[in-house]
Short mmCIF file of C-alpha atoms in Angstrom, two decimals:
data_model
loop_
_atom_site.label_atom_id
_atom_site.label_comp_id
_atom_site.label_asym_id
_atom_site.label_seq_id
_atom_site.Cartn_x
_atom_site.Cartn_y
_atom_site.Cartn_z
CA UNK A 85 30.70 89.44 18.94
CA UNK A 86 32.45 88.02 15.65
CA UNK A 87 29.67 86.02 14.80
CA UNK A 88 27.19 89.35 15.23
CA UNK A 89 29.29 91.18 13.34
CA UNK A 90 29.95 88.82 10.91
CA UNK A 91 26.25 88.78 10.57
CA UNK A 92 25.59 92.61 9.90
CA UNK A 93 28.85 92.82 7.79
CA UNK A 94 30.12 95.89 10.55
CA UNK A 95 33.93 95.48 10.57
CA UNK A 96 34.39 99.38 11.84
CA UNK A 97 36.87 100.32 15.34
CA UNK A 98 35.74 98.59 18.11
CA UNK A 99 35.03 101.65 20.47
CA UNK A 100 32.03 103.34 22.13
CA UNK A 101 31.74 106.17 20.39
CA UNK A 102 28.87 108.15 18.43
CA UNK A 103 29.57 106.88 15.17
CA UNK A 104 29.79 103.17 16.30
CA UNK A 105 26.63 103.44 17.58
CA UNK A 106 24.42 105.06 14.24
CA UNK A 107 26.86 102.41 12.00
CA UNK A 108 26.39 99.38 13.68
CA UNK A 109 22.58 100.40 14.40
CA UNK A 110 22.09 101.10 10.79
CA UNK A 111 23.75 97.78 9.86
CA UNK A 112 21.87 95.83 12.50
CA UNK A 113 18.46 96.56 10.60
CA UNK A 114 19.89 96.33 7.09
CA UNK A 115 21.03 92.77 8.03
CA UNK A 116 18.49 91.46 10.44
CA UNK A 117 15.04 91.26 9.12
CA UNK A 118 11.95 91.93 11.29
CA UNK A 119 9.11 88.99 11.90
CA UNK A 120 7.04 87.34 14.38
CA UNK A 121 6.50 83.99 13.22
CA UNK A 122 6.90 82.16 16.88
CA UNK A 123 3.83 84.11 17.58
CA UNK A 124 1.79 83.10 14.89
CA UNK A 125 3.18 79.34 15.49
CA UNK A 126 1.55 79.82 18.75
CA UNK A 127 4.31 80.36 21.00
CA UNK A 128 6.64 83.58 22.62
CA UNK A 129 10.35 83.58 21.35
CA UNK A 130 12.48 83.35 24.54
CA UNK A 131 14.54 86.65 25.18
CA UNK A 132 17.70 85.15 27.05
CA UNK A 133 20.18 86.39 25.24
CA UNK A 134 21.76 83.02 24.08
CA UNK A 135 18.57 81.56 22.63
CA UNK A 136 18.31 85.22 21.07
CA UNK A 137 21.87 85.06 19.11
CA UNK A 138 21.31 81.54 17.69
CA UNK A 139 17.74 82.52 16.45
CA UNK A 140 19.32 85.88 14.58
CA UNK A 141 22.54 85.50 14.85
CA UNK A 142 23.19 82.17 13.65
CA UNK A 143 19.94 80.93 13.06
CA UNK A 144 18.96 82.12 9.78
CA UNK A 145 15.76 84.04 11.16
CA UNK A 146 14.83 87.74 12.42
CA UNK A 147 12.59 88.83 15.50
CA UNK A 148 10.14 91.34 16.95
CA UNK A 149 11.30 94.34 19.05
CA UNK A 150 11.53 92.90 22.38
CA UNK A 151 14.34 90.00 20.23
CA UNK A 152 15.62 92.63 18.02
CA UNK A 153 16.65 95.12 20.76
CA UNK A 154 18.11 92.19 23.62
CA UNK A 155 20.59 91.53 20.83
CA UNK A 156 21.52 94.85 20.38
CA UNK A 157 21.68 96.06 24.29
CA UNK A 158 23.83 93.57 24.61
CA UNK A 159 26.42 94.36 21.73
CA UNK A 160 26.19 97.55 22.99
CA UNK A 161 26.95 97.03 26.39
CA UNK A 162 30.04 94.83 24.84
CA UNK A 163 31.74 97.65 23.25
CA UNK A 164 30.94 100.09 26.44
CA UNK A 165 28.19 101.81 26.29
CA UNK A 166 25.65 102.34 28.98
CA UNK A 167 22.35 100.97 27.99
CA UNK A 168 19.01 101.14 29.37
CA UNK A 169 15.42 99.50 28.67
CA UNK A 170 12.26 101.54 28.06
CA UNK A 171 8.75 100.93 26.55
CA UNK A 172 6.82 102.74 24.45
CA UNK A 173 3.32 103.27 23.76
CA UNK A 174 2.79 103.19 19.81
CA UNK A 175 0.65 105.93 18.11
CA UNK A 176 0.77 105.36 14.77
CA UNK A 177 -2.29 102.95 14.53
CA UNK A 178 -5.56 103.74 15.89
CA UNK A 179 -4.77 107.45 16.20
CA UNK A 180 -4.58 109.48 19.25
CA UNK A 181 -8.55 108.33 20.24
CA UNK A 182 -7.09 104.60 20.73
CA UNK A 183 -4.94 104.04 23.79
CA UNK A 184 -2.57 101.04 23.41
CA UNK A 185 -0.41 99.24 26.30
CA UNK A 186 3.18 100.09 26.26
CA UNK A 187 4.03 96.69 24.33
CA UNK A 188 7.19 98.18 22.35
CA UNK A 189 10.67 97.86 23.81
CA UNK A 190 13.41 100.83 22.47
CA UNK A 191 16.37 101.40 24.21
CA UNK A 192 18.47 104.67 26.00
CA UNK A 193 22.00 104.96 25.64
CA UNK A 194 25.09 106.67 26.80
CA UNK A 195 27.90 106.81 25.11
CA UNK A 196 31.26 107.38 27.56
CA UNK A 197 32.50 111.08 27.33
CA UNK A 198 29.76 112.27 25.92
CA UNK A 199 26.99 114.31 28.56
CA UNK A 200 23.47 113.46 26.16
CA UNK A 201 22.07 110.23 25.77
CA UNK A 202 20.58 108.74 22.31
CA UNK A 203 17.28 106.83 21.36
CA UNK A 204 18.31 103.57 19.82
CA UNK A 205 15.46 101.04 18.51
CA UNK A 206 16.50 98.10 15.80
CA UNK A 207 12.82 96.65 16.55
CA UNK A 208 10.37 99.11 15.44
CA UNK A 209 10.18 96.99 11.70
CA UNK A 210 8.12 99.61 9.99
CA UNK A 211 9.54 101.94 7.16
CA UNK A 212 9.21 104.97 9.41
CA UNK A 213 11.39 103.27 11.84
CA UNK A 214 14.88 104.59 13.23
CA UNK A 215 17.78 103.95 10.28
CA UNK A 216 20.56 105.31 13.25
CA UNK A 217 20.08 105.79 16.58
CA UNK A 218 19.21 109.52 17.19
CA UNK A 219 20.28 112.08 20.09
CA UNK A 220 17.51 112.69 23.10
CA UNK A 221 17.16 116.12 22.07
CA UNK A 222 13.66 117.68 21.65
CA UNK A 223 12.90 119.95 18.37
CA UNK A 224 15.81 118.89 16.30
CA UNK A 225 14.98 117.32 13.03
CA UNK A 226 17.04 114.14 12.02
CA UNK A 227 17.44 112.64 8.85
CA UNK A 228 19.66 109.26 8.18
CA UNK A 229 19.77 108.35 4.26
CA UNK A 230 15.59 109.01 2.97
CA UNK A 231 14.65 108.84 6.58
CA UNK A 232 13.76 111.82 8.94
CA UNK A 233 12.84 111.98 12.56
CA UNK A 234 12.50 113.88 15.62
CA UNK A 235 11.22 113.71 19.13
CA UNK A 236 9.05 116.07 20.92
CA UNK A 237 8.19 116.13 24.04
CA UNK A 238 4.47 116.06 24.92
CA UNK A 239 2.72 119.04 26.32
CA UNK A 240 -0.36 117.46 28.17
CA UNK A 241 -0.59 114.02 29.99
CA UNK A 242 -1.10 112.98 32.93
CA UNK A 243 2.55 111.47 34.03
CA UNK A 244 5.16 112.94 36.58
CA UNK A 245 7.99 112.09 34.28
CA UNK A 246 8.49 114.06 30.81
CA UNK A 247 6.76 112.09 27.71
CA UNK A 248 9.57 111.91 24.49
CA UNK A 249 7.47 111.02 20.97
CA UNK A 250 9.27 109.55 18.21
CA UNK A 251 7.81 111.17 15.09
CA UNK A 252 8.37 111.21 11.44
CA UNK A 253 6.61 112.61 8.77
CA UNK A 254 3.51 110.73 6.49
CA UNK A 255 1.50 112.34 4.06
CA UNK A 256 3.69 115.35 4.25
CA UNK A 257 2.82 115.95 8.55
CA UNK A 258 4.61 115.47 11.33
CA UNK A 259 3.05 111.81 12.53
CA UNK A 260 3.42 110.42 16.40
CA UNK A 261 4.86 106.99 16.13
CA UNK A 262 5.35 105.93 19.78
CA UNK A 263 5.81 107.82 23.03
CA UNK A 264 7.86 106.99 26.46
CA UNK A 265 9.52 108.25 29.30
CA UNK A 266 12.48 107.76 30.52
CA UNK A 267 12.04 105.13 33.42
CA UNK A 268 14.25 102.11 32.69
CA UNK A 269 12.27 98.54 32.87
CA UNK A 270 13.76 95.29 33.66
CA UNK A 271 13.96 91.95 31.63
CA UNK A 272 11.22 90.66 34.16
CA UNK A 273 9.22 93.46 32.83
CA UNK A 274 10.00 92.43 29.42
CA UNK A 275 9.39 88.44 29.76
CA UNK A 276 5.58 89.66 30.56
CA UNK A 277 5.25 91.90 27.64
CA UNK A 278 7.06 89.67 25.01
CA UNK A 279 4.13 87.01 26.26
CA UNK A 280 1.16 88.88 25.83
CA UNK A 281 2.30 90.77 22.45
CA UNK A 282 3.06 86.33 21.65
CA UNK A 283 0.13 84.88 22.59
CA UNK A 284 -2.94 86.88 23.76
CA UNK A 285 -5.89 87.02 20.92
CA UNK A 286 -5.87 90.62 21.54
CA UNK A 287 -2.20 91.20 19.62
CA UNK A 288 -1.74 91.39 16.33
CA UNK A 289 1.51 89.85 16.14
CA UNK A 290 -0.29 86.59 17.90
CA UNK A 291 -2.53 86.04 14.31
CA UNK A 292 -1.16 87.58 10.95
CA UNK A 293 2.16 87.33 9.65
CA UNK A 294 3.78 90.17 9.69
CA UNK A 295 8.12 90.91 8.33
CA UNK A 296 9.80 93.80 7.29
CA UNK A 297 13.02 94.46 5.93
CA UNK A 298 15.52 97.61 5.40
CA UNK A 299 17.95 97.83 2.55
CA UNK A 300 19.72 100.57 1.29
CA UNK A 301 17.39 100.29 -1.91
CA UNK A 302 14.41 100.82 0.31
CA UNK A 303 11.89 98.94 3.03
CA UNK A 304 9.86 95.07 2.52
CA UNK A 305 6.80 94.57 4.62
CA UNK A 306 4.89 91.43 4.24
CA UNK A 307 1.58 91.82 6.35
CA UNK A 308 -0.53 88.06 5.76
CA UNK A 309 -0.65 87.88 2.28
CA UNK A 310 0.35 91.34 0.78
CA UNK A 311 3.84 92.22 0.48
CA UNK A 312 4.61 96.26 0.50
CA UNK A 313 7.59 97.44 -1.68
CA UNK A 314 8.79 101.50 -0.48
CA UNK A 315 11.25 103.26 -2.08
CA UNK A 316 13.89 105.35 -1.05
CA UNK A 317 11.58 108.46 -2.22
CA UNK A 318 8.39 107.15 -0.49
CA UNK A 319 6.82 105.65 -3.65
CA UNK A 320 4.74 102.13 -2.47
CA UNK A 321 3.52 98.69 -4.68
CA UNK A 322 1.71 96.55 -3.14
CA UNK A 323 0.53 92.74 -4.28
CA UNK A 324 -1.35 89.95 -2.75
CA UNK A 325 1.03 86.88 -3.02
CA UNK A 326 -0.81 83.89 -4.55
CA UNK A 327 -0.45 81.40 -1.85
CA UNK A 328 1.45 79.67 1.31
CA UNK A 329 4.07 78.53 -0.97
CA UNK A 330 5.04 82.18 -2.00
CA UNK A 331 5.25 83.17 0.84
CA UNK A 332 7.06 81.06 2.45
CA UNK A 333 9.46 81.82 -0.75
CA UNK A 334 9.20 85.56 -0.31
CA UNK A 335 10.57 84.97 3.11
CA UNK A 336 13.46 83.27 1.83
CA UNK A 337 14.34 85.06 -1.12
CA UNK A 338 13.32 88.82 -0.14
CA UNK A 339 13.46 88.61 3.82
CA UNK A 340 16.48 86.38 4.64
CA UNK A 341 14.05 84.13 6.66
CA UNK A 342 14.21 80.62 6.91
CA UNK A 343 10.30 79.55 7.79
CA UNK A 344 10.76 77.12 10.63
CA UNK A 345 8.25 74.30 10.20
CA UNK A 346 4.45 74.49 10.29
CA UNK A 347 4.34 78.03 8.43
CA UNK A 348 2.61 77.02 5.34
CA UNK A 349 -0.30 76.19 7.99
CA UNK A 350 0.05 78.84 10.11
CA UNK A 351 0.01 81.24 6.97
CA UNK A 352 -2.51 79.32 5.13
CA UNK A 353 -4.93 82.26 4.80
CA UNK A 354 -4.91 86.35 5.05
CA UNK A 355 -6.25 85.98 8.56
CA UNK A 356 -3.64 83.46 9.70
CA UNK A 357 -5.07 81.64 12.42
CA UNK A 358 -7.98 82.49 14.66
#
């Protein structure tokens, strides 16, 4: 715990309580940057928890949800809160026509004395992401710094159990940007999905770079070659980085990532590798 919070610069009460939980969430992804480059070397990061800490804890490098949100169950369930694992089916690309495995990992927690629960999720990398950890309530807007969210729950599908969305707005709508239920999964559960979303052709995190980090000043997002800029307000730049070598600085200067060997070849075009 003193090296984790040493690494996300938290020094608040050590307590379960409401505000621990949206502080140390929203310093988790200020401090630990997003990426999947042990996919695109070819291999799936392991998710037991030691291997997890000395990759972003100590390690100098950041992770994908399933890494991301291991990390941060665990803190959590440190300090005292009840935690639980759930998946999620992402939206947001492909539209509503294009149905996607649940291959994203958020978590559910409790926090003692308290009778609602809260959606927490450090791994969703994108700049409509969760900045805190938000309550389980349906129809309530939430907004966390330049960020605003709020879950619905969906009015036709085919599932026993209710179906919470995650939304936030794009373009001035309300956009979908995962959905789940509330049945809890186990790491077993997890060790399947973290290989597939690693090493399947089929994923997108298996071929093309892709790294995201939140600041207070705004959200990175290197996808391949092209490195995003947002701002606070929701203005975007975008540029095509010149070649392997820039990125591989990019990552170290604007990400906080030290590239473990072989990513100048993994990286050496747009498309990665086949």
């Amino acid at each position: 715990m003193d090296a984790y919070l040493a690494c996300v610069g938290w020094s608040g009460e050590r307590r379960a309580s409401a505000d621990t939980l949206r502080s140390l969430h929203r310093a988790h992804l200020h401090s630990i940057p997003f990426e999947n480059l042990d996919a695109v070397l070819g291999s799936a990061p392991s998710l037991a928890l030691p291997d997890v800490e000395a990759k972003l804890v100590r390690g100098g490098r950041g992770g994908y949800c399933f890494e991301q949100n291991t990390l941060f169950a665990a803190v959590l369930k440190s300090l005292g809160f009840h935690v639980t694992m759930h998946t999620a089916r992402v939206l947001r690309a492909g539209g509503h026509d294009a149905v996607r495995p649940r291959t994203h990992m958020l978590l559910i927690v409790r926090v003692p004395g308290e009778e609602g629960r809260y959606l927490a999720d450090v791994g969703f990398g994108g700049a409509t992401g969760l900045l805190e950890a938000v309550p389980l309530v349906a129809g309530t807007e939430f907004r966390a710094g330049p960020r605003l969210h709020r879950l619905v729950r969906a009015t036709e599908h085919d599932g026993l159990l209710d179906l919470w969305v995650l939304q936030a707005p794009e373009a001035g709508v309300w956009a979908d940007q995962y959905a789940f239920t509330l049945d809890p999964v186990a790491p077993a559960d997890l060790e399947v999905l973290n290989w597939y979303m690693a090493t399947s052709p089929r994923s997108p995190f298996s071929h093309t770079l892709s790294a995201h980090r939140s600041t207070p000043e705004g959200h990175l997002a290197l996808r391949g070659h092209t490195l995003v800029a947002t701002g606070p307000d929701g203005t975007r730049t975008e540029r095509e980085l010149a070649d392997t070598d820039e990125v591989v600085r990019v990552l170290a200067t604007d990400f906080n990532i030290a590239a473990p060997e072989g990513t100048r070849a993994a990286v050496a075009s747009p498309t990665n590798r086949p």
